[in-house]
Amino acid sequence: MVMDTSLSHHQGSLPFLPSRRYSPRTGGVCALLPWRRKLRYDSMVVVAASSAGAGAGASLDAPLVPRSAQGKFLSCVLTKKRPLFHFAVADLLKQLAQDKEAALSRMFLSSGSDEASLHRRIAQLKESNCQTAVEDIMYMLILYKFSEIRVPLLPKLSTCIYNGRLEIWPSKDWELESIHTRDVLELIKEHSNAVISLRVDSTLTDDLETTEIDKHHLSRVYTASILYGYFLKSASLRHQLECSLSEGITKQLRHYISGFDSKILQRCAKPRSREAKNLIEKQSLALFGPEEGKDEESVIVTSFSSLKRLLLEAVAFGTFLWDTEEYVDGAFKLKENENAEENSSV
């Protein structure tokens, strides 16, 4: 079974982060990479680099633009210093974890003193800033995963609609399907065909046919497809683990999932972290824009091929989100998504 393990390879390298030392020239901290190349991550340098590349998020042409200095810095690294990307991610996550821990420690130490309220407020601001930065880092990791298969995320859909018609080209179907195992891909194709009302044996002519669809409904389908990709990744890994431990006959993934009870279904389908839940919402909002009521302008004409491209991207986003969440949580403890409503796929 072919598994997507490139992030897990990097996860194993987290204990071997680049060494750090104080730099008297900059007054900040330097990270020394294994080949002794110097890469500075002190706060002044990160802010300066992110300001200089403020348009980097736009150059990646992704709908969601990073808001934090760390996210903007990583978008610069991804576009200009790609070989250093994972070193930069690992070191930034370590710094964020240390900064958050230091702020919490000062808050606890000041408990009962005149400065207690001040340090409590500082810790709250640090936690909020860290969450924004971590979400940006997760998004940059997802962009990196898409770039590995040479598929750019779709830009804001408003830039792809001309005279009420949405066209997405090239389709990139093969690349988006290549990240999945055969069992997973069968379920994804059934999901896609059911949503866009295409037959499994549809032809190129069918794909080029057009249909009308409400943009707000399409946004909800996109969000549900992200959750479906997240669910399939979680379920397929559970399936793989149980198959490796089982001595009996191996079930197909389809039959394995059909045996899930409601608790297991919710556990696999619901994002484990608040950061992952936020990213799903922000990605859909950035891509489609806010819902402002149904009107004539919200109905668009598009081809079945474009709809399929959109759904395959959403499923891949959910798959990469699961990988990213697992990787980041090993370096920076993410917030548990306890209060999320039960999610279901379309």
mmCIF file of C-alpha atoms in Angstrom:
data_model
loop_
_atom_site.group_PDB
_atom_site.id
_atom_site.type_symbol
_atom_site.label_atom_id
_atom_site.label_comp_id
_atom_site.label_asym_id
_atom_site.label_seq_id
_atom_site.Cartn_x
_atom_site.Cartn_y
_atom_site.Cartn_z
ATOM 1 C CA MET A 1 0.000 0.000 0.000
ATOM 2 C CA VAL A 2 1.454 3.339 -1.051
ATOM 3 C CA MET A 3 1.228 5.847 1.779
ATOM 4 C CA ASP A 4 1.911 9.573 1.831
ATOM 5 C CA THR A 5 4.833 9.701 4.252
ATOM 6 C CA SER A 6 6.930 12.704 3.291
ATOM 7 C CA LEU A 7 5.709 14.744 6.254
ATOM 8 C CA SER A 8 6.265 11.864 8.647
ATOM 9 C CA HIS A 9 9.877 11.666 7.455
ATOM 10 C CA HIS A 10 10.350 15.259 8.512
ATOM 11 C CA GLN A 11 8.479 14.644 11.745
ATOM 12 C CA GLY A 12 11.146 12.147 12.712
ATOM 13 C CA SER A 13 13.742 14.887 12.411
ATOM 14 C CA LEU A 14 12.147 17.140 15.025
ATOM 15 C CA PRO A 15 14.506 16.014 17.866
ATOM 16 C CA PHE A 16 17.410 17.047 15.657
ATOM 17 C CA LEU A 17 16.472 20.682 15.147
ATOM 18 C CA PRO A 18 19.164 23.092 13.979
ATOM 19 C CA SER A 19 21.406 24.203 16.845
ATOM 20 C CA ARG A 20 20.965 27.771 18.092
ATOM 21 C CA ARG A 21 23.280 30.402 19.498
ATOM 22 C CA TYR A 22 23.224 34.093 20.410
ATOM 23 C CA SER A 23 24.394 36.453 17.658
ATOM 24 C CA PRO A 24 26.137 39.592 19.050
ATOM 25 C CA ARG A 25 25.912 41.255 15.625
ATOM 26 C CA THR A 26 22.107 41.089 15.366
ATOM 27 C CA GLY A 27 21.204 40.738 19.022
ATOM 28 C CA GLY A 28 19.037 37.750 18.090
ATOM 29 C CA VAL A 29 19.216 33.975 17.861
ATOM 30 C CA CYS A 30 20.814 32.134 14.940
ATOM 31 C CA ALA A 31 19.906 28.629 13.777
ATOM 32 C CA LEU A 32 22.812 26.627 12.382
ATOM 33 C CA LEU A 33 21.763 24.121 9.749
ATOM 34 C CA PRO A 34 23.604 20.796 9.392
ATOM 35 C CA TRP A 35 25.719 22.081 6.510
ATOM 36 C CA ARG A 36 26.718 25.125 8.620
ATOM 37 C CA ARG A 37 24.679 27.564 6.614
ATOM 38 C CA LYS A 38 23.412 30.356 8.854
ATOM 39 C CA LEU A 39 19.682 31.105 8.920
ATOM 40 C CA ARG A 40 18.459 33.684 11.452
ATOM 41 C CA TYR A 41 15.047 33.392 13.083
ATOM 42 C CA ASP A 42 15.155 36.206 15.635
ATOM 43 C CA SER A 43 11.926 38.179 15.743
ATOM 44 C CA MET A 44 13.362 41.269 14.007
ATOM 45 C CA VAL A 45 14.610 39.209 11.068
ATOM 46 C CA VAL A 46 11.344 37.288 10.679
ATOM 47 C CA VAL A 47 9.324 40.516 10.696
ATOM 48 C CA ALA A 48 11.716 42.203 8.276
ATOM 49 C CA ALA A 49 11.690 39.225 5.906
ATOM 50 C CA SER A 50 7.911 38.942 6.028
ATOM 51 C CA SER A 51 7.493 42.681 5.427
ATOM 52 C CA ALA A 52 9.846 42.575 2.461
ATOM 53 C CA GLY A 53 7.822 39.686 1.033
ATOM 54 C CA ALA A 54 4.393 40.934 2.033
ATOM 55 C CA GLY A 55 3.133 39.971 -1.400
ATOM 56 C CA ALA A 56 4.516 36.463 -1.132
ATOM 57 C CA GLY A 57 1.143 35.020 -0.202
ATOM 58 C CA ALA A 58 -0.256 36.534 -3.362
ATOM 59 C CA SER A 59 2.643 35.195 -5.440
ATOM 60 C CA LEU A 60 1.690 31.694 -4.316
ATOM 61 C CA ASP A 61 -1.774 32.562 -5.667
ATOM 62 C CA ALA A 62 -3.521 30.784 -2.782
ATOM 63 C CA PRO A 63 -6.868 32.171 -1.616
ATOM 64 C CA LEU A 64 -5.812 32.471 2.032
ATOM 65 C CA VAL A 65 -3.011 34.980 2.689
ATOM 66 C CA PRO A 66 -0.976 34.511 5.899
ATOM 67 C CA ARG A 67 -1.584 37.112 8.601
ATOM 68 C CA SER A 68 1.354 36.412 10.922
ATOM 69 C CA ALA A 69 5.001 37.329 10.469
ATOM 70 C CA GLN A 70 5.845 33.611 10.642
ATOM 71 C CA GLY A 71 3.406 32.737 7.869
ATOM 72 C CA LYS A 72 4.626 35.512 5.580
ATOM 73 C CA PHE A 73 8.217 34.512 6.286
ATOM 74 C CA LEU A 74 7.495 30.883 5.330
ATOM 75 C CA SER A 75 5.768 31.942 2.110
ATOM 76 C CA CYS A 76 9.005 33.751 1.201
ATOM 77 C CA VAL A 77 11.037 30.648 2.056
ATOM 78 C CA LEU A 78 8.703 28.420 0.029
ATOM 79 C CA THR A 79 9.001 30.562 -3.078
ATOM 80 C CA LYS A 80 12.671 31.559 -2.818
ATOM 81 C CA LYS A 81 14.505 29.091 -0.516
ATOM 82 C CA ARG A 82 12.490 25.894 -0.887
ATOM 83 C CA PRO A 83 15.259 23.480 0.346
ATOM 84 C CA LEU A 84 15.220 25.308 3.699
ATOM 85 C CA PHE A 85 11.448 25.154 4.121
ATOM 86 C CA HIS A 86 11.170 22.258 6.581
ATOM 87 C CA PHE A 87 14.113 23.511 8.638
ATOM 88 C CA ALA A 88 12.367 26.870 8.933
ATOM 89 C CA VAL A 89 9.044 25.235 9.887
ATOM 90 C CA ALA A 90 10.598 23.059 12.580
ATOM 91 C CA ASP A 91 12.518 25.925 14.133
ATOM 92 C CA LEU A 92 9.561 28.335 14.088
ATOM 93 C CA LEU A 93 7.326 25.749 15.755
ATOM 94 C CA LYS A 94 9.932 25.198 18.444
ATOM 95 C CA GLN A 95 10.232 28.931 19.064
ATOM 96 C CA LEU A 96 6.456 29.359 19.293
ATOM 97 C CA ALA A 97 6.187 26.508 21.794
ATOM 98 C CA GLN A 98 8.960 28.027 23.915
ATOM 99 C CA ASP A 99 7.452 31.528 23.778
ATOM 100 C CA LYS A 100 4.025 30.245 24.803
ATOM 101 C CA GLU A 101 5.470 28.183 27.641
ATOM 102 C CA ALA A 102 7.522 31.134 28.892
ATOM 103 C CA ALA A 103 4.469 33.413 28.944
ATOM 104 C CA LEU A 104 2.430 30.826 30.856
ATOM 105 C CA SER A 105 5.267 30.296 33.349
ATOM 106 C CA ARG A 106 5.476 34.023 34.055
ATOM 107 C CA MET A 107 1.706 34.113 34.539
ATOM 108 C CA PHE A 108 1.790 31.299 37.109
ATOM 109 C CA LEU A 109 4.814 32.725 38.917
ATOM 110 C CA SER A 110 3.150 36.132 39.223
ATOM 111 C CA SER A 111 -0.060 34.665 40.654
ATOM 112 C CA GLY A 112 -1.132 36.640 43.700
ATOM 113 C CA SER A 113 1.195 39.546 42.957
ATOM 114 C CA ASP A 114 0.404 43.065 41.755
ATOM 115 C CA GLU A 115 1.515 42.056 38.242
ATOM 116 C CA ALA A 116 -0.745 38.987 38.018
ATOM 117 C CA SER A 117 -3.369 40.614 35.789
ATOM 118 C CA LEU A 118 -0.683 42.040 33.495
ATOM 119 C CA HIS A 119 1.029 38.678 32.979
ATOM 120 C CA ARG A 120 -2.329 36.961 32.539
ATOM 121 C CA ARG A 121 -3.180 39.391 29.751
ATOM 122 C CA ILE A 122 0.269 38.934 28.192
ATOM 123 C CA ALA A 123 -0.184 35.138 28.250
ATOM 124 C CA GLN A 124 -3.606 35.463 26.588
ATOM 125 C CA LEU A 125 -2.197 37.695 23.837
ATOM 126 C CA LYS A 126 0.732 35.327 23.326
ATOM 127 C CA GLU A 127 -1.636 32.367 23.045
ATOM 128 C CA SER A 128 -3.769 34.186 20.472
ATOM 129 C CA ASN A 129 -0.721 35.246 18.446
ATOM 130 C CA CYS A 130 0.710 31.727 18.591
ATOM 131 C CA GLN A 131 -2.551 30.222 17.335
ATOM 132 C CA THR A 132 -2.616 32.612 14.369
ATOM 133 C CA ALA A 133 1.027 31.814 13.588
ATOM 134 C CA VAL A 134 0.512 28.053 13.898
ATOM 135 C CA GLU A 135 -2.520 28.132 11.592
ATOM 136 C CA ASP A 136 -0.438 30.032 9.038
ATOM 137 C CA ILE A 137 2.373 27.493 9.362
ATOM 138 C CA MET A 138 -0.090 24.641 8.853
ATOM 139 C CA TYR A 139 -1.452 26.355 5.748
ATOM 140 C CA MET A 140 2.056 26.802 4.351
ATOM 141 C CA LEU A 141 2.732 23.093 4.948
ATOM 142 C CA ILE A 142 -0.428 22.243 3.010
ATOM 143 C CA LEU A 143 0.702 24.508 0.156
ATOM 144 C CA TYR A 144 4.058 22.722 0.208
ATOM 145 C CA LYS A 145 2.277 19.362 -0.134
ATOM 146 C CA PHE A 146 0.292 20.637 -3.125
ATOM 147 C CA SER A 147 3.477 21.968 -4.699
ATOM 148 C CA GLU A 148 5.050 18.499 -4.396
ATOM 149 C CA ILE A 149 2.464 17.134 -6.823
ATOM 150 C CA ARG A 150 2.716 20.287 -8.955
ATOM 151 C CA VAL A 151 -0.843 21.396 -8.285
ATOM 152 C CA PRO A 152 -1.390 25.028 -7.267
ATOM 153 C CA LEU A 153 -4.340 25.730 -5.021
ATOM 154 C CA LEU A 154 -7.139 27.471 -6.846
ATOM 155 C CA PRO A 155 -7.100 31.264 -6.334
ATOM 156 C CA LYS A 156 -10.166 33.164 -5.173
ATOM 157 C CA LEU A 157 -12.991 31.930 -7.386
ATOM 158 C CA SER A 158 -14.018 35.493 -8.179
ATOM 159 C CA THR A 159 -10.868 35.691 -10.323
ATOM 160 C CA CYS A 160 -11.900 32.547 -12.244
ATOM 161 C CA ILE A 161 -15.452 33.648 -13.082
ATOM 162 C CA TYR A 162 -16.056 35.545 -16.323
ATOM 163 C CA ASN A 163 -19.581 36.654 -17.283
ATOM 164 C CA GLY A 164 -21.037 34.262 -14.732
ATOM 165 C CA ARG A 165 -19.075 31.247 -16.020
ATOM 166 C CA LEU A 166 -16.499 29.358 -13.948
ATOM 167 C CA GLU A 167 -13.759 27.513 -15.811
ATOM 168 C CA ILE A 168 -10.822 25.755 -14.131
ATOM 169 C CA TRP A 169 -8.037 24.597 -16.411
ATOM 170 C CA PRO A 170 -5.933 22.481 -16.490
ATOM 171 C CA SER A 171 -7.884 19.888 -14.540
ATOM 172 C CA LYS A 172 -4.914 18.228 -12.751
ATOM 173 C CA ASP A 173 -7.136 15.212 -12.046
ATOM 174 C CA TRP A 174 -4.318 12.684 -12.364
ATOM 175 C CA GLU A 175 -2.028 14.561 -9.964
ATOM 176 C CA LEU A 176 -4.785 15.037 -7.382
ATOM 177 C CA GLU A 177 -5.759 11.375 -7.565
ATOM 178 C CA SER A 178 -2.149 10.132 -7.387
ATOM 179 C CA ILE A 179 -1.838 10.809 -3.644
ATOM 180 C CA HIS A 180 -4.493 8.228 -2.734
ATOM 181 C CA THR A 181 -4.462 4.439 -2.509
ATOM 182 C CA ARG A 182 -6.713 2.444 -4.810
ATOM 183 C CA ASP A 183 -9.335 1.745 -2.117
ATOM 184 C CA VAL A 184 -9.491 5.402 -1.095
ATOM 185 C CA LEU A 185 -9.639 6.564 -4.694
ATOM 186 C CA GLU A 186 -12.670 4.370 -5.409
ATOM 187 C CA LEU A 187 -14.560 6.017 -2.539
ATOM 188 C CA ILE A 188 -13.483 9.491 -3.666
ATOM 189 C CA LYS A 189 -14.671 8.859 -7.217
ATOM 190 C CA GLU A 190 -18.041 7.694 -5.929
ATOM 191 C CA HIS A 191 -18.291 10.821 -3.770
ATOM 192 C CA SER A 192 -17.324 13.073 -6.666
ATOM 193 C CA ASN A 193 -19.649 11.407 -9.161
ATOM 194 C CA ALA A 194 -22.566 11.511 -6.720
ATOM 195 C CA VAL A 195 -22.074 15.199 -5.982
ATOM 196 C CA ILE A 196 -21.743 16.333 -9.584
ATOM 197 C CA SER A 197 -24.166 13.725 -10.988
ATOM 198 C CA LEU A 198 -21.667 12.070 -13.322
ATOM 199 C CA ARG A 199 -21.594 8.395 -14.170
ATOM 200 C CA VAL A 200 -18.536 6.348 -13.272
ATOM 201 C CA ASP A 201 -17.993 5.653 -16.983
ATOM 202 C CA SER A 202 -18.443 9.297 -18.025
ATOM 203 C CA THR A 203 -16.631 10.437 -21.150
ATOM 204 C CA LEU A 204 -14.698 13.591 -21.970
ATOM 205 C CA THR A 205 -17.805 14.919 -23.713
ATOM 206 C CA ASP A 206 -19.799 14.508 -20.497
ATOM 207 C CA ASP A 207 -17.093 16.300 -18.526
ATOM 208 C CA LEU A 208 -17.272 19.322 -20.826
ATOM 209 C CA GLU A 209 -21.035 19.696 -20.465
ATOM 210 C CA THR A 210 -22.129 22.652 -18.363
ATOM 211 C CA THR A 211 -24.539 23.066 -15.489
ATOM 212 C CA GLU A 212 -25.830 25.841 -13.255
ATOM 213 C CA ILE A 213 -25.017 25.759 -9.564
ATOM 214 C CA ASP A 214 -25.419 28.157 -6.658
ATOM 215 C CA LYS A 215 -22.034 29.405 -5.467
ATOM 216 C CA HIS A 216 -23.044 29.176 -1.800
ATOM 217 C CA HIS A 217 -24.112 25.568 -2.241
ATOM 218 C CA LEU A 218 -20.817 24.849 -3.987
ATOM 219 C CA SER A 219 -18.977 26.372 -1.018
ATOM 220 C CA ARG A 220 -20.738 23.987 1.346
ATOM 221 C CA VAL A 221 -19.935 21.034 -0.932
ATOM 222 C CA TYR A 222 -16.276 22.098 -0.991
ATOM 223 C CA THR A 223 -16.154 22.250 2.819
ATOM 224 C CA ALA A 224 -17.825 18.849 3.127
ATOM 225 C CA SER A 225 -15.322 17.398 0.640
ATOM 226 C CA ILE A 226 -12.413 18.664 2.752
ATOM 227 C CA LEU A 227 -13.939 16.869 5.726
ATOM 228 C CA TYR A 228 -14.417 13.746 3.585
ATOM 229 C CA GLY A 229 -10.741 13.767 2.626
ATOM 230 C CA TYR A 230 -9.801 14.212 6.294
ATOM 231 C CA PHE A 231 -12.120 11.353 7.258
ATOM 232 C CA LEU A 232 -10.764 8.987 4.584
ATOM 233 C CA LYS A 233 -7.172 9.646 5.637
ATOM 234 C CA SER A 234 -7.990 8.909 9.267
ATOM 235 C CA ALA A 235 -10.071 5.838 8.449
ATOM 236 C CA SER A 236 -7.532 4.407 6.000
ATOM 237 C CA LEU A 237 -4.733 4.663 8.575
ATOM 238 C CA ARG A 238 -6.897 2.908 11.176
ATOM 239 C CA HIS A 239 -7.634 0.264 8.564
ATOM 240 C CA GLN A 240 -3.971 -0.170 7.733
ATOM 241 C CA LEU A 241 -3.052 -0.514 11.412
ATOM 242 C CA GLU A 242 -5.742 -3.095 12.109
ATOM 243 C CA CYS A 243 -4.777 -5.068 9.010
ATOM 244 C CA SER A 244 -1.159 -5.179 10.174
ATOM 245 C CA LEU A 245 -2.256 -6.536 13.572
ATOM 246 C CA SER A 246 -4.962 -8.900 12.322
ATOM 247 C CA GLU A 247 -4.357 -12.564 11.594
ATOM 248 C CA GLY A 248 -7.704 -13.067 9.836
ATOM 249 C CA ILE A 249 -8.919 -12.154 6.405
ATOM 250 C CA THR A 250 -8.282 -8.498 5.419
ATOM 251 C CA LYS A 251 -11.402 -6.410 4.735
ATOM 252 C CA GLN A 252 -11.585 -3.859 1.962
ATOM 253 C CA LEU A 253 -11.615 -0.269 3.185
ATOM 254 C CA ARG A 254 -15.235 0.151 2.054
ATOM 255 C CA HIS A 255 -16.402 -2.775 4.186
ATOM 256 C CA TYR A 256 -14.204 -1.703 7.091
ATOM 257 C CA ILE A 257 -15.764 1.789 7.173
ATOM 258 C CA SER A 258 -19.291 0.372 6.933
ATOM 259 C CA GLY A 259 -18.668 -1.316 10.290
ATOM 260 C CA PHE A 260 -17.959 1.971 12.113
ATOM 261 C CA ASP A 261 -20.292 2.912 14.931
ATOM 262 C CA SER A 262 -21.325 6.550 15.475
ATOM 263 C CA LYS A 263 -18.489 7.273 17.922
ATOM 264 C CA ILE A 264 -15.777 6.049 15.571
ATOM 265 C CA LEU A 265 -17.369 7.879 12.642
ATOM 266 C CA GLN A 266 -17.337 11.138 14.611
ATOM 267 C CA ARG A 267 -13.766 10.574 15.797
ATOM 268 C CA CYS A 268 -12.518 10.065 12.240
ATOM 269 C CA ALA A 269 -14.591 12.824 10.612
ATOM 270 C CA LYS A 270 -14.217 15.604 13.174
ATOM 271 C CA PRO A 271 -10.980 17.662 13.032
ATOM 272 C CA ARG A 272 -9.027 16.838 16.165
ATOM 273 C CA SER A 273 -7.740 20.374 16.699
ATOM 274 C CA ARG A 274 -9.336 23.806 16.776
ATOM 275 C CA GLU A 275 -6.600 25.023 14.429
ATOM 276 C CA ALA A 276 -7.570 22.451 11.773
ATOM 277 C CA LYS A 277 -11.254 23.362 12.128
ATOM 278 C CA ASN A 278 -10.405 27.052 11.716
ATOM 279 C CA LEU A 279 -8.320 26.374 8.605
ATOM 280 C CA ILE A 280 -11.194 24.542 6.909
ATOM 281 C CA GLU A 281 -13.537 27.446 7.558
ATOM 282 C CA LYS A 282 -11.004 30.089 6.510
ATOM 283 C CA GLN A 283 -10.015 28.264 3.312
ATOM 284 C CA SER A 284 -13.631 27.980 2.159
ATOM 285 C CA LEU A 285 -14.390 31.588 3.080
ATOM 286 C CA ALA A 286 -11.286 32.867 1.280
ATOM 287 C CA LEU A 287 -12.026 30.778 -1.815
ATOM 288 C CA PHE A 288 -15.748 31.520 -2.193
ATOM 289 C CA GLY A 289 -16.213 34.727 -0.221
ATOM 290 C CA PRO A 290 -18.925 35.355 2.394
ATOM 291 C CA GLU A 291 -22.516 34.261 1.896
ATOM 292 C CA GLU A 292 -24.646 37.356 1.370
ATOM 293 C CA GLY A 293 -27.985 35.859 0.470
ATOM 294 C CA LYS A 294 -29.076 34.108 -2.708
ATOM 295 C CA ASP A 295 -29.398 36.251 -5.808
ATOM 296 C CA GLU A 296 -28.894 35.965 -9.546
ATOM 297 C CA GLU A 297 -25.176 36.689 -9.241
ATOM 298 C CA SER A 298 -24.689 33.736 -6.889
ATOM 299 C CA VAL A 299 -25.698 31.273 -9.640
ATOM 300 C CA ILE A 300 -22.779 30.360 -11.872
ATOM 301 C CA VAL A 301 -22.398 28.227 -14.976
ATOM 302 C CA THR A 302 -19.550 25.730 -15.014
ATOM 303 C CA SER A 303 -18.487 22.451 -16.575
ATOM 304 C CA PHE A 304 -18.583 19.091 -14.849
ATOM 305 C CA SER A 305 -14.822 18.939 -15.393
ATOM 306 C CA SER A 306 -14.338 22.127 -13.355
ATOM 307 C CA LEU A 307 -16.601 20.826 -10.580
ATOM 308 C CA LYS A 308 -14.595 17.616 -10.426
ATOM 309 C CA ARG A 309 -11.334 19.584 -10.200
ATOM 310 C CA LEU A 310 -12.758 21.630 -7.334
ATOM 311 C CA LEU A 311 -13.885 18.571 -5.381
ATOM 312 C CA LEU A 312 -10.643 16.663 -5.921
ATOM 313 C CA GLU A 313 -8.720 19.653 -4.596
ATOM 314 C CA ALA A 314 -10.951 19.801 -1.519
ATOM 315 C CA VAL A 315 -10.449 16.098 -0.764
ATOM 316 C CA ALA A 316 -6.673 16.495 -1.191
ATOM 317 C CA PHE A 317 -6.749 19.530 1.125
ATOM 318 C CA GLY A 318 -8.430 17.403 3.796
ATOM 319 C CA THR A 319 -5.873 14.628 3.319
ATOM 320 C CA PHE A 320 -2.951 17.028 3.620
ATOM 321 C CA LEU A 321 -4.595 18.736 6.588
ATOM 322 C CA TRP A 322 -4.629 15.435 8.482
ATOM 323 C CA ASP A 323 -0.906 14.932 7.772
ATOM 324 C CA THR A 324 -0.086 18.511 8.726
ATOM 325 C CA GLU A 325 -2.093 18.419 11.945
ATOM 326 C CA GLU A 326 -0.298 15.229 13.011
ATOM 327 C CA TYR A 327 3.120 16.722 12.231
ATOM 328 C CA VAL A 328 2.586 20.115 13.881
ATOM 329 C CA ASP A 329 1.024 18.640 17.023
ATOM 330 C CA GLY A 330 4.287 16.804 17.652
ATOM 331 C CA ALA A 331 6.149 20.110 18.010
ATOM 332 C CA PHE A 332 3.469 22.529 19.209
ATOM 333 C CA LYS A 333 0.533 21.245 21.243
ATOM 334 C CA LEU A 334 -2.627 22.108 19.310
ATOM 335 C CA LYS A 335 -5.927 22.926 20.998
ATOM 336 C CA GLU A 336 -8.368 20.050 21.193
ATOM 337 C CA ASN A 337 -11.506 20.565 19.145
ATOM 338 C CA GLU A 338 -13.897 19.608 21.900
ATOM 339 C CA ASN A 339 -16.896 21.787 21.070
ATOM 340 C CA ALA A 340 -17.103 21.223 17.329
ATOM 341 C CA GLU A 341 -20.414 20.059 15.966
ATOM 342 C CA GLU A 342 -20.577 16.654 14.395
ATOM 343 C CA ASN A 343 -19.447 16.819 10.791
ATOM 344 C CA SER A 344 -20.751 14.694 7.974
ATOM 345 C CA SER A 345 -19.652 14.245 4.390
ATOM 346 C CA VAL A 346 -21.885 14.966 1.409
#
